[in-house]
XYZ file of N, CA and C in Angstrom:
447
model
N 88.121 123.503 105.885
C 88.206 122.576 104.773
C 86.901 121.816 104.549
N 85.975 122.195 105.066
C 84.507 121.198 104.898
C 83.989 121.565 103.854
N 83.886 120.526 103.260
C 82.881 120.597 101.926
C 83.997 119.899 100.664
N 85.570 119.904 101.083
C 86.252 119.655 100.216
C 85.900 118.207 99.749
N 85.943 118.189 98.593
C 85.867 116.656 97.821
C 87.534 115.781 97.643
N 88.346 115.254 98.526
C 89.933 114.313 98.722
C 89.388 113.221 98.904
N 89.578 112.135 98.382
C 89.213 110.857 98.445
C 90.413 110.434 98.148
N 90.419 109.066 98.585
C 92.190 108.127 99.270
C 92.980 108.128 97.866
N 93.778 108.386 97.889
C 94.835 108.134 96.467
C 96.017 107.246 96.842
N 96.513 106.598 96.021
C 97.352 105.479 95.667
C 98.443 106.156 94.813
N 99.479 105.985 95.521
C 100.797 106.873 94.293
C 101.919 105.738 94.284
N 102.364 105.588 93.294
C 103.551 104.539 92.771
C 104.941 105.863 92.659
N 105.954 105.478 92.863
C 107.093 105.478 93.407
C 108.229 105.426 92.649
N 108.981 105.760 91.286
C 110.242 105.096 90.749
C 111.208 106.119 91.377
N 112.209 105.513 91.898
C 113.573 106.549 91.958
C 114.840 105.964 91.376
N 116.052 106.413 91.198
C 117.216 106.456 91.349
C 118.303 107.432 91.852
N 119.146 106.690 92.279
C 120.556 107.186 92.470
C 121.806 107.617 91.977
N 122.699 108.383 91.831
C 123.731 107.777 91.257
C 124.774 108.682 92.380
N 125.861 107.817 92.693
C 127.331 108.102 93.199
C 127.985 108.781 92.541
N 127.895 109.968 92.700
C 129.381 111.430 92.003
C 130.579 110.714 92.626
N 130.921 111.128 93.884
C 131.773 111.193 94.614
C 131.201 110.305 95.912
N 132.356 109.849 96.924
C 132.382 108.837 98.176
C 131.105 109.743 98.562
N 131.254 111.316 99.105
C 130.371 112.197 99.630
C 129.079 112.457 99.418
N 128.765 113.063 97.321
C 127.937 113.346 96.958
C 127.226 112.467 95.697
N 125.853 112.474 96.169
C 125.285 111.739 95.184
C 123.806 112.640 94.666
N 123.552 112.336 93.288
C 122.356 112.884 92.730
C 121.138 112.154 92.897
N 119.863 112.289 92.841
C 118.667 111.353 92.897
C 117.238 112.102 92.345
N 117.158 111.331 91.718
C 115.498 111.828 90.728
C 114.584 110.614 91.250
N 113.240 110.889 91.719
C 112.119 110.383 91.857
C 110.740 111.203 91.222
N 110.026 110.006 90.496
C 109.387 110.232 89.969
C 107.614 109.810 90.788
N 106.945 110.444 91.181
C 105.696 109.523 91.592
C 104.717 110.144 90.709
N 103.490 109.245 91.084
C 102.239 109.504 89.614
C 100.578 108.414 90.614
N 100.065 109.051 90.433
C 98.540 108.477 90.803
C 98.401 107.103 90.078
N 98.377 106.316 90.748
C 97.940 104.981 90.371
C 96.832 104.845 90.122
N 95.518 104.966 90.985
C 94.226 105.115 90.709
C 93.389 105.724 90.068
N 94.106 106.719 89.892
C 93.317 107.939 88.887
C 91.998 108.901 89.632
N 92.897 109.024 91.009
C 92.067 109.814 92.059
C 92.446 111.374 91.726
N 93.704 111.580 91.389
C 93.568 113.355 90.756
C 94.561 113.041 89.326
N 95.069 111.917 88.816
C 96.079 111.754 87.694
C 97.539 112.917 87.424
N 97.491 113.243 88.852
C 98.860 113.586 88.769
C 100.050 113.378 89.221
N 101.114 114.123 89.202
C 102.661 113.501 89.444
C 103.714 114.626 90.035
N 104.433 114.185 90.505
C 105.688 115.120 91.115
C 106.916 114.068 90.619
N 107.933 115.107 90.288
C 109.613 114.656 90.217
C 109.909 115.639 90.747
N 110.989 114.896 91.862
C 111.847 115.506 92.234
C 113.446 115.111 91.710
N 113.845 116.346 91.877
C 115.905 116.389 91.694
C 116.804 116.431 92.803
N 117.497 116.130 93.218
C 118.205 116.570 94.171
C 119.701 116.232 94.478
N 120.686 116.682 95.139
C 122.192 116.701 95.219
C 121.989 116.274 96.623
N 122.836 115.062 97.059
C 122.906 114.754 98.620
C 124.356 114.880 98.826
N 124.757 115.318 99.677
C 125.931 115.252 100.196
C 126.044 114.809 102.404
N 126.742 113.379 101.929
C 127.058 112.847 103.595
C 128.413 112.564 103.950
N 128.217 112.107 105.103
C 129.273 111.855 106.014
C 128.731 111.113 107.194
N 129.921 110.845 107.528
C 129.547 108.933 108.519
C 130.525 109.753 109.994
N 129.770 109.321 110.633
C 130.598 109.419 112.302
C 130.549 107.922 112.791
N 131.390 107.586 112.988
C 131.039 105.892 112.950
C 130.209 105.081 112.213
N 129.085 104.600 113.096
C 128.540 103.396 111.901
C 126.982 104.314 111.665
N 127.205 105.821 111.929
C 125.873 106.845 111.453
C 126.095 107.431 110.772
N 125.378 107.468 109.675
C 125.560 108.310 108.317
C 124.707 109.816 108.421
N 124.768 111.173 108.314
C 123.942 112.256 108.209
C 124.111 113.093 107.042
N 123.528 113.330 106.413
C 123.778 114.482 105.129
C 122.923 115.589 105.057
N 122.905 116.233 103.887
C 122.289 117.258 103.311
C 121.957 117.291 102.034
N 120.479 117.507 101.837
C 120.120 117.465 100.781
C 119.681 119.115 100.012
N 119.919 119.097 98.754
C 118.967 120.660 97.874
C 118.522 120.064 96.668
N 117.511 120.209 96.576
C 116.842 119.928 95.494
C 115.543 120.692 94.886
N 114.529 120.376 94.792
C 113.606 120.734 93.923
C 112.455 120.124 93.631
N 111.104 120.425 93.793
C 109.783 118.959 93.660
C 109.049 120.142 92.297
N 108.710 119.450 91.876
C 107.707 119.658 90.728
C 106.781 118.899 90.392
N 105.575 119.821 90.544
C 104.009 119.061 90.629
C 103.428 119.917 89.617
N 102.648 118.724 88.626
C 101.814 119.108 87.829
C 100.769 119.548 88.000
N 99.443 120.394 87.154
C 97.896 121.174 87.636
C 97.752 120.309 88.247
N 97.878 118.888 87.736
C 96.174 117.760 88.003
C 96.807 117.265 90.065
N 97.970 117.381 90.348
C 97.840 116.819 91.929
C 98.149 118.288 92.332
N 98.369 119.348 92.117
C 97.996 120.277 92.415
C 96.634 121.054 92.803
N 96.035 120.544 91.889
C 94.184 120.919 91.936
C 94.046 120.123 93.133
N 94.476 118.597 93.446
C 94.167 117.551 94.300
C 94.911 117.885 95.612
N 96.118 118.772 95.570
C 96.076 119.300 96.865
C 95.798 120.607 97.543
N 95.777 121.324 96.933
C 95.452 122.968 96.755
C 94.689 123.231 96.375
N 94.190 122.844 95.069
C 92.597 123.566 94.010
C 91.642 123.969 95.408
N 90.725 124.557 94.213
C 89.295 124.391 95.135
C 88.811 124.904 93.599
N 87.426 123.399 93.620
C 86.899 123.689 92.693
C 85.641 124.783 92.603
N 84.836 124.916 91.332
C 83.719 126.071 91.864
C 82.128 125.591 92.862
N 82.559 123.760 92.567
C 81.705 123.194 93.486
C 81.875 123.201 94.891
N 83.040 123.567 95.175
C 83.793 123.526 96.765
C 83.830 124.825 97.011
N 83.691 125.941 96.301
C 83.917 127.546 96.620
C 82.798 127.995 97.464
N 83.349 128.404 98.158
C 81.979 129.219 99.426
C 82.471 130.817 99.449
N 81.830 131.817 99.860
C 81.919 133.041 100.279
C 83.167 133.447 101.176
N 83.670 132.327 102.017
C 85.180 132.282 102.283
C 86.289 131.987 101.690
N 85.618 131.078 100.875
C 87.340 130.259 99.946
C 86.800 130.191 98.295
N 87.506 131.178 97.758
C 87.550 130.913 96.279
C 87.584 129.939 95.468
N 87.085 130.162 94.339
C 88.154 128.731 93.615
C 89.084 129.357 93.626
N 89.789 127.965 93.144
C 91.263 128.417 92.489
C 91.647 127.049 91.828
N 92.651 127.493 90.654
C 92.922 126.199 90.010
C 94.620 126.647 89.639
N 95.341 125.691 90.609
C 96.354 126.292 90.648
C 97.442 126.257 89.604
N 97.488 125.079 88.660
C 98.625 125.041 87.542
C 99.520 124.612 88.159
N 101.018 124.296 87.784
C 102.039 123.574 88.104
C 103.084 124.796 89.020
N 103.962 123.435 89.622
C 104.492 124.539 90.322
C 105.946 123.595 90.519
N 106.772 124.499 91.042
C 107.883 124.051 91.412
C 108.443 124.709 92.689
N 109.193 124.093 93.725
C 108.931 124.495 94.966
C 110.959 123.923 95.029
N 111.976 124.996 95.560
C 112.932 124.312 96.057
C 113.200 123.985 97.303
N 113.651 122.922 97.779
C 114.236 122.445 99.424
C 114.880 122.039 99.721
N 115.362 121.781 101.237
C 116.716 122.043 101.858
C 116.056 120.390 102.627
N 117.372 119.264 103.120
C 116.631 118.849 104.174
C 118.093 118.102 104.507
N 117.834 117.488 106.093
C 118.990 116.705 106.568
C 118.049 115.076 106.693
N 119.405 114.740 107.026
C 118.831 113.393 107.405
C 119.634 112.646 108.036
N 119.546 111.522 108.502
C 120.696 110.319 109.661
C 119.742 108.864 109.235
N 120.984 108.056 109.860
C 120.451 106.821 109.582
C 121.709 105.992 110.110
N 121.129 105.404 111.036
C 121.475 104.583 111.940
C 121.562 102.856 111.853
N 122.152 102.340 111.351
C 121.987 100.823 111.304
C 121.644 99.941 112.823
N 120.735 99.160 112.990
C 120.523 98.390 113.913
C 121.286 96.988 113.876
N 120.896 96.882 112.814
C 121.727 95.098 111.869
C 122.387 95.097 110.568
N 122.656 93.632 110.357
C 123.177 94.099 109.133
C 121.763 94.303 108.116
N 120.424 94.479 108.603
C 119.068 93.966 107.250
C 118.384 95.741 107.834
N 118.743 96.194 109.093
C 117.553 97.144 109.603
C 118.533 98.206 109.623
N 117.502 99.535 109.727
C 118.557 100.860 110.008
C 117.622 101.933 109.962
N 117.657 102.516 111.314
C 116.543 103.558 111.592
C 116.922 104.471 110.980
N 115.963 105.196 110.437
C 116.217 106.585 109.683
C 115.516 107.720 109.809
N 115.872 108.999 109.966
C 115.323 109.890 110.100
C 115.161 111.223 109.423
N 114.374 111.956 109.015
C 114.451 113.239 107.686
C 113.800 114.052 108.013
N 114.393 115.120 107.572
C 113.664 116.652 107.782
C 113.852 117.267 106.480
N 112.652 117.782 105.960
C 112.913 118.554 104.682
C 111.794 119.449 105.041
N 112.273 120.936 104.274
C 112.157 122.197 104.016
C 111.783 122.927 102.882
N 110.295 122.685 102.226
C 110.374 123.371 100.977
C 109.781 124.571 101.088
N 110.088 125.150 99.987
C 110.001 126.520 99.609
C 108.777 127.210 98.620
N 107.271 127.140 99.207
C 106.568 127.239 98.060
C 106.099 128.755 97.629
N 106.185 128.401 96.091
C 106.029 130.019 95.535
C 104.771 130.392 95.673
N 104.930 131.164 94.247
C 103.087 131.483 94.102
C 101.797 131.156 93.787
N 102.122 129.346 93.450
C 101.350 128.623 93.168
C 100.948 128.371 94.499
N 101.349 128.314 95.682
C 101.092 127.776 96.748
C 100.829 128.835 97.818
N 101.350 129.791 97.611
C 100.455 131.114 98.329
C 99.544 131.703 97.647
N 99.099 131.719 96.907
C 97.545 132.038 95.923
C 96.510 131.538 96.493
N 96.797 130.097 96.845
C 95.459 129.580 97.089
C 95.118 129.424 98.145
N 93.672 129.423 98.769
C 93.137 129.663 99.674
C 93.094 128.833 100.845
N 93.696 127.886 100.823
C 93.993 126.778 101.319
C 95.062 126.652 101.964
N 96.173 127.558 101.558
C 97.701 127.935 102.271
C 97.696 128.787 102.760
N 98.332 129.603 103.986
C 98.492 130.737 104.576
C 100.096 130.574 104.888
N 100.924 129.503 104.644
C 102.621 129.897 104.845
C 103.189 129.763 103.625
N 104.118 130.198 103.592
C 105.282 130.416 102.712
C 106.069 128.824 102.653
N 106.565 128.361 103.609
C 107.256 127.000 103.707
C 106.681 126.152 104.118
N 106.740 124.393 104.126
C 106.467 123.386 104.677
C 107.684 122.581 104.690
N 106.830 121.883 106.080
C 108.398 121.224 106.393
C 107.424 119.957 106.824
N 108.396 119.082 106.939
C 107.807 117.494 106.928
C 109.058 116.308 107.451
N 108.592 115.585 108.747
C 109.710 115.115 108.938
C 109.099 113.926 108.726
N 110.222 112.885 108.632
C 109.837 111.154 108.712
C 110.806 110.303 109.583
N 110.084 109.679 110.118
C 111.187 108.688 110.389
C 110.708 107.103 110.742
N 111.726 106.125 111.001
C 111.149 104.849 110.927
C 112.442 103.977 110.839
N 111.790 102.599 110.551
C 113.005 101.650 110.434
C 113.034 100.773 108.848
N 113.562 101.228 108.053
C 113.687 100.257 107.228
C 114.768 98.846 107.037
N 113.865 98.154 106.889
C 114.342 96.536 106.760
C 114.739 95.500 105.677
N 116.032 95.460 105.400
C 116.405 94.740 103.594
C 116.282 93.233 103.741
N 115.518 93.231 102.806
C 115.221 91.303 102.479
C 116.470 90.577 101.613
């Protein structure tokens, strides 16, 4: 990756929820470059479906991320200033990628509740084209404690 030009980006955040059923719920998030370090954006869709074993909640999520050229170029591209005799350009265009993921979440209090996620996406040919990827899937876990004011 030497020679690549990534400098720090700032991304803002809107989501919602909505309750189908006790079980399943839908959720769209929208993020977008705040700074105007590559001016692009991803929404995602997705269907959650949980269940509680006592006071721990775990589900399953399927959904879907969709990223436009411009944070695409910013994570994948390679421009013709960055192209060497090993790595092409490439300018990848938009893409849409579907995934699978679980998750738990654990309350500590009534304000805290550790949480934990695993997701599984699925990237096509926008994301095996470029020279910069060599797998088919990425997976990405998180976890942490979030705290309500």
């Amino acid at each position: 990756f030497a020679g690549l030009d990534r400098d720090f980006a700032v991304e803002g955040v809107l989501s919602a929820s909505y309750q189908m059923h006790d079980s399943l719920s839908a959720s769209a998030q929208f993020q977008h470059d705040l700074i105007s370090e590559h001016d692009g954006y991803e929404l995602q869709l997705a269907l959650r479906t949980s269940q509680k074993a006592g006071a721990i909640t775990y589900g399953a999520s399927l959904g879907a991320r969709h990223r436009n050229g411009d944070l695409n170029d910013y994570l994948i591209g390679v421009s013709v200033v960055e192209a060497t005799a090993q790595r092409s350009a490439y300018h990848p265009g938009q893409s849409t990628s579907p995934f699978v993921g679980l998750d738990m979440r654990i309350p500590l209090n009534h304000r805290a509740v550790l949480f934990a996620n695993l997701d599984i996406a699925f990237l096509g040919k926008t994301y095996k084209d470029s020279p910069l990827v060599d797998k088919n899937t990425s997976a990405s876990a998180r976890f942490g404690i979030a705290y309500g004011f």
